[in-house]
XYZ file of C-alpha atoms in Angstrom:
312
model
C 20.905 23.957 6.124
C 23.607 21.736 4.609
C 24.695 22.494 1.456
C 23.130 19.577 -0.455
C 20.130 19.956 1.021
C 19.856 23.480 0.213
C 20.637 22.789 -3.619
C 17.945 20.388 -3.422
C 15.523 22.071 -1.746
C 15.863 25.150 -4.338
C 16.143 22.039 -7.467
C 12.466 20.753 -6.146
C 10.803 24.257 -5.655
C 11.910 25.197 -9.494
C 9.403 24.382 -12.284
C 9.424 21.558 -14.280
C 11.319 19.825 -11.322
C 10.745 16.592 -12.889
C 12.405 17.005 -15.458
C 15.277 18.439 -13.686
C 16.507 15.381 -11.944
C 19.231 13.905 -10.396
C 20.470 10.262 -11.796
C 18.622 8.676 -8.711
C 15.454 10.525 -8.622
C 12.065 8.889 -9.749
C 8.558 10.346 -9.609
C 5.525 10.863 -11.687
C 3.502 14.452 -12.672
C 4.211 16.750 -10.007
C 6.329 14.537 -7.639
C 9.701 13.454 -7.740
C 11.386 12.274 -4.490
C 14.109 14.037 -2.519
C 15.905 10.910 -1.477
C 17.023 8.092 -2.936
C 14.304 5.254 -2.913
C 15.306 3.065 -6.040
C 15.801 0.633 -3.761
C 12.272 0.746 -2.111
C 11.129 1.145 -5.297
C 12.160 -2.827 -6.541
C 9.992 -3.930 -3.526
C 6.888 -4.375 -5.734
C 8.514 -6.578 -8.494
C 8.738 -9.402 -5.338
C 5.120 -9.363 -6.210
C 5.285 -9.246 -10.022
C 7.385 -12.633 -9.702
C 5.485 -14.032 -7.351
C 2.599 -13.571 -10.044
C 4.778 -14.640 -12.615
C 5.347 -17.865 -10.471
C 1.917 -18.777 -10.149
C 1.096 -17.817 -13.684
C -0.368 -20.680 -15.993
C -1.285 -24.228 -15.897
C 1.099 -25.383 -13.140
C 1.651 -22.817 -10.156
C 5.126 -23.015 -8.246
C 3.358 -22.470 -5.016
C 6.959 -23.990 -3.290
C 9.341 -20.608 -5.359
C 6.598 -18.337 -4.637
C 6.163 -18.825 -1.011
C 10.245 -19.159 -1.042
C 9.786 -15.646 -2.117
C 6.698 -14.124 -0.582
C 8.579 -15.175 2.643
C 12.594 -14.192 1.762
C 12.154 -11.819 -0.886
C 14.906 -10.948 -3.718
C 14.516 -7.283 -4.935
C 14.527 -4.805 -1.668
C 17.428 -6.291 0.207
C 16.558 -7.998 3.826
C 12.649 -7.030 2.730
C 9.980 -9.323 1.658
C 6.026 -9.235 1.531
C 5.715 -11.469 4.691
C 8.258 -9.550 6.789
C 6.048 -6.379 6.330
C 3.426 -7.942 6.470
C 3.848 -9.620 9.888
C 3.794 -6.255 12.383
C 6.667 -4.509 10.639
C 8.893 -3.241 13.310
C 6.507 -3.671 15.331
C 4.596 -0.568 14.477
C 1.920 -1.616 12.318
C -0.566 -1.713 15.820
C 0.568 2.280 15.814
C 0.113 3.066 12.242
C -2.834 0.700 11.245
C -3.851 0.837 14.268
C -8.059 0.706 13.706
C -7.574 -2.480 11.798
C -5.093 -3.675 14.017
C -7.423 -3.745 16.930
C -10.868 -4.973 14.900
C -8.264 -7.862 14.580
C -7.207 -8.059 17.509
C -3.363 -8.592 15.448
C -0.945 -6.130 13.916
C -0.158 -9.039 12.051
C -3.906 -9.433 10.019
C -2.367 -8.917 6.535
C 0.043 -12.074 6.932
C -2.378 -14.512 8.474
C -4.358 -14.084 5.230
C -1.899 -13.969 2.711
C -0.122 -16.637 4.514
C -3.238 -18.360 4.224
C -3.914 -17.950 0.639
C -0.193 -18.851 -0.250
C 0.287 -21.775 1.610
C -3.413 -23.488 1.401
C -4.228 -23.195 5.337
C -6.645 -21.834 7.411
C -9.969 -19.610 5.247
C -8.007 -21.113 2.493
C -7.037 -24.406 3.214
C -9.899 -26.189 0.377
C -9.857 -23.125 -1.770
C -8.644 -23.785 -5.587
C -5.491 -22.612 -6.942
C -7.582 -19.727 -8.703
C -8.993 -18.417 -5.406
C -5.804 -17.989 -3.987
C -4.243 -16.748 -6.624
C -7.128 -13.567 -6.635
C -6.395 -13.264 -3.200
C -2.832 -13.154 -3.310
C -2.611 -10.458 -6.336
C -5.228 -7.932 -4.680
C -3.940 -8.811 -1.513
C -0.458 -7.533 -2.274
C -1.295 -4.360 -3.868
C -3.253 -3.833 -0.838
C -0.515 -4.443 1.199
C 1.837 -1.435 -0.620
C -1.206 1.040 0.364
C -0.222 0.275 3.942
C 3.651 0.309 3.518
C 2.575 3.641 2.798
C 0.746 4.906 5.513
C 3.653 3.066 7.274
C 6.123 5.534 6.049
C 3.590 8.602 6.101
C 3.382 7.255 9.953
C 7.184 7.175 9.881
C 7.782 10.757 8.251
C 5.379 12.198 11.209
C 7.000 10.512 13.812
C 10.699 11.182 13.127
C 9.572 15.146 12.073
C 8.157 15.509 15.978
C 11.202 13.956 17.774
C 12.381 16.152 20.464
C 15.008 16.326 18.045
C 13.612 16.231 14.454
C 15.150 14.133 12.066
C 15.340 16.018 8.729
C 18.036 13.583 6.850
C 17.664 13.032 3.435
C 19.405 9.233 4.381
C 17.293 8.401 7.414
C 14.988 11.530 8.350
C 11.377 12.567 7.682
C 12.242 13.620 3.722
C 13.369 9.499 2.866
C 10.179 8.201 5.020
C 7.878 10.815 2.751
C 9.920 10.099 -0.551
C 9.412 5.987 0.418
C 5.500 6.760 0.631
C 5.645 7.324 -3.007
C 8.248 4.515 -3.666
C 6.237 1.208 -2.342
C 3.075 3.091 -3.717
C 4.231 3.826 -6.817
C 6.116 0.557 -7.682
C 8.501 0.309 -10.391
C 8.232 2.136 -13.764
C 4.623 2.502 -11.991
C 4.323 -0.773 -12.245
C 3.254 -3.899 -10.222
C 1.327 -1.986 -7.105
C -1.120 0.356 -5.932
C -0.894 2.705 -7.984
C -1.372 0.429 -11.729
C -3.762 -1.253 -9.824
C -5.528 2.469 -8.856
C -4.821 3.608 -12.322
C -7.462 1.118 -13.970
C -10.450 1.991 -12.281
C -12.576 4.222 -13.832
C -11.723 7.529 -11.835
C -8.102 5.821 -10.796
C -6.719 8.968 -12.583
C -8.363 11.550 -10.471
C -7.810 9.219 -7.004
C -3.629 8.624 -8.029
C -3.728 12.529 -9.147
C -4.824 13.214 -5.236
C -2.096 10.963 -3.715
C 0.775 12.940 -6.339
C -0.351 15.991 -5.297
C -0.665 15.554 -1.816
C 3.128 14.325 -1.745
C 4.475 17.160 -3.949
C 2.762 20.057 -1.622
C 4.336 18.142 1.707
C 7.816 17.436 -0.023
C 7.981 20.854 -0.104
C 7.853 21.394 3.693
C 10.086 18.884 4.482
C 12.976 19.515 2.442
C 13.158 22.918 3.971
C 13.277 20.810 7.533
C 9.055 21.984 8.441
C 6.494 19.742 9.021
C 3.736 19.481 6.790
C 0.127 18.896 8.534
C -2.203 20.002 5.908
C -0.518 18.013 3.445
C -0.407 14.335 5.852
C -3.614 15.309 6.337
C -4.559 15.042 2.853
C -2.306 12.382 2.037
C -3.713 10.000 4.682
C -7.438 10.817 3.180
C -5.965 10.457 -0.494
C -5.254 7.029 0.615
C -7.895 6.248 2.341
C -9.920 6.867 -0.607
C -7.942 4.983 -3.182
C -7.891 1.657 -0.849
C -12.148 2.129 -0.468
C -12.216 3.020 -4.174
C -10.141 -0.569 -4.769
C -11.952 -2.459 -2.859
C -15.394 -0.895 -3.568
C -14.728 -2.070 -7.421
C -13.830 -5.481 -6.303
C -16.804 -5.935 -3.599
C -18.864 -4.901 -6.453
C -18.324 -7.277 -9.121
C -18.230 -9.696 -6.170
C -21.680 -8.937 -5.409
C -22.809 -9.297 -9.249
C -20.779 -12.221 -9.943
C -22.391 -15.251 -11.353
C -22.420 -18.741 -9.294
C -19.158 -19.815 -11.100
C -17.851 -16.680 -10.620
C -18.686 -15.690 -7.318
C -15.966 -17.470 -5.692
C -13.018 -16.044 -7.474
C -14.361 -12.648 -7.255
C -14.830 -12.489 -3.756
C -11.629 -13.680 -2.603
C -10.364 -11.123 -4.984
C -12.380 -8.588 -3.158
C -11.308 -10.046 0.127
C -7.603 -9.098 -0.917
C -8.043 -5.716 -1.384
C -10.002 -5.108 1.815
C -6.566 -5.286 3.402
C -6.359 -2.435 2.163
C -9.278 -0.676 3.279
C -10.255 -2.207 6.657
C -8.053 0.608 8.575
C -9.857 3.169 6.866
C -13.825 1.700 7.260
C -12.937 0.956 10.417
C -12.332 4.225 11.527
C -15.147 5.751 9.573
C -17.506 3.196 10.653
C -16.716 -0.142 12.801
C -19.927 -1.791 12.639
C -19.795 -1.448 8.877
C -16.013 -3.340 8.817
C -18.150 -6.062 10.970
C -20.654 -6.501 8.741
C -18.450 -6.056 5.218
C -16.132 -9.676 7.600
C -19.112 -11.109 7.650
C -19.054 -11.102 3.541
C -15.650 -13.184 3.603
C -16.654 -15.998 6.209
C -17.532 -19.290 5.578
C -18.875 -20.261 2.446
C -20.116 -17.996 -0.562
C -23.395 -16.496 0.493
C -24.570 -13.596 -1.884
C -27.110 -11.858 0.489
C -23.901 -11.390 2.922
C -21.842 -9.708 -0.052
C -24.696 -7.626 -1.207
C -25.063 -6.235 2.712
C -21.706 -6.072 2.560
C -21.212 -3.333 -0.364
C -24.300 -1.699 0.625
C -22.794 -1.488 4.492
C -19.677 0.420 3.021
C -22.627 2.908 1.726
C -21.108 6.533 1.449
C -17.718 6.276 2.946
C -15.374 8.339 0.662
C -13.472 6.433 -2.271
C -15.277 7.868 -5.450
């Protein structure tokens, strides 16, 4: 084992290795990443601007979809260019949503949508697509992450593993935690996991989970139990998100209803993978919530359709 990986291997298996950190390191409780991210990290402030943008009495729909489409903080990265079959291997590692699609490239069409006023969108108001767009995005970082928990696996079962702390299995697991995290914790899945009522408990699962595989992996082993339980921590966080959101949805009032359900159409980006494989004709039904115009009997089958599935 090369000698830097072996002082960091030994660094991360001490206690209190979070507070034992080198300048680049970032991570929160028991995690703290093993490669350097801060880059990945700065992806989710892309989305903070573009809030920022369309923040207030006069939205600059023209600079945010400048930067929804280019993007400025993660260099050669932007929300569109992930969110349009990234690498093409989005049909691989989303692939249940991918195929009740029938697109690897689902999560663009609709934020496209919402961002430039076409298609479901095209006679929404400005305050529609502006619910869309924020859940939407933190959505989205849920499954950059299960694209680099996908992309962790895959390099760690190469016929010749890839165990690089600059391109191998350890900087795909330690990127899971970047685009989830966000900066400062900021901006992404995991604020936006940390205010529901049990978001605690469901961001505790996803730390945890990516401490006990980190573990593995720096010592160049593959971790199954602990993808495993990742992939099912973030399963439930995306139902838990979108749960909260098809709730209120369904107990919104008539002025109300149509701002709250394109909010809860946002975050079932996140989630659709994860119904989907649990439960396809529930995914069908939950669609059927987010077509055409508002109808209240199709969001209250929808939330009672997603039933039991795990998320609490």
């Amino acid at each position: 084992m090369p000698a830097r990986l072996l002082a960091l291997a030994l660094l991360l298996l001490t206690p209190l290795a979070a507070q034992a950190r080198e300048p680049w390191q970032i991570g929160h409780g028991p995690f703290v990443t093993a490669s350097n991210v801060t880059a990945h990290n700065k992806f989710a402030q892309d989305m903070a601007d573009i809030r920022a943008l369309l923040s207030g009495d006069k939205p600059d729909w023209p600079a945010a979809l400048a930067l929804f489409t280019y993007g400025k903080h993660f260099r050669a990265h932007s929300v569109a260019r992930f969110a349009d079959n990234y690498n093409g291997r989005l049909d691989a590692y989303l692939s249940a949503a991918a195929k009740h699609y029938g697109s690897a490239s689902f999560q663009n069409a609709f934020l496209f949508a919402a961002i430039g006023s076409t298609g479901r969108f095209a006679r929404a108001s400005a305050a529609e697509r502006i619910a869309a767009l924020d859940a939407g995005m933190s959505a989205l970082l849920i499954n950059y992450a299960r694209y680099e928990l996908g992309e962790a696996e895959r390099k760690a079962k190469m016929e010749n593993p890839n165990w690089s702390l600059e391109n191998g299995s350890p900087k795909n697991w330690s990127e899971v935690f970047a685009f989830y995290y966000g900066p400062d914790g900021k901006h992404g899945a995991f604020e936006a996991i940390a205010k529901l009522p049990n978001g605690e408990k469901l961001n505790a699962r996803i730390l945890n989970a990516l401490a006990k595989g980190q573990t593995d992996l720096v010592a160049q082993k593959w971790a199954p139990e602990a993808k495993v339980e990742l992939a099912a921590a973030l399963d439930a966080a995306s139902i838990a998100l979108f749960r909260d959101a098809l709730t209120k949805a369904a107990n919104a009032s008539e002025t109300e209803l149509l701002v709250a359900r394109a909010r809860a159409a946002g975050f079932w980006l996140g989630a659709v993978d994860a119904v989907v494989r649990a439960d396809a004709a529930s995914a069908t039904t939950i669609d059927k919530a987010f077509a055409g115009a508002p109808n209240p009997a199709a969001i209250k089958a929808a939330a009672e359709a997603l039933g039991t599935l795990p998320g609490e």
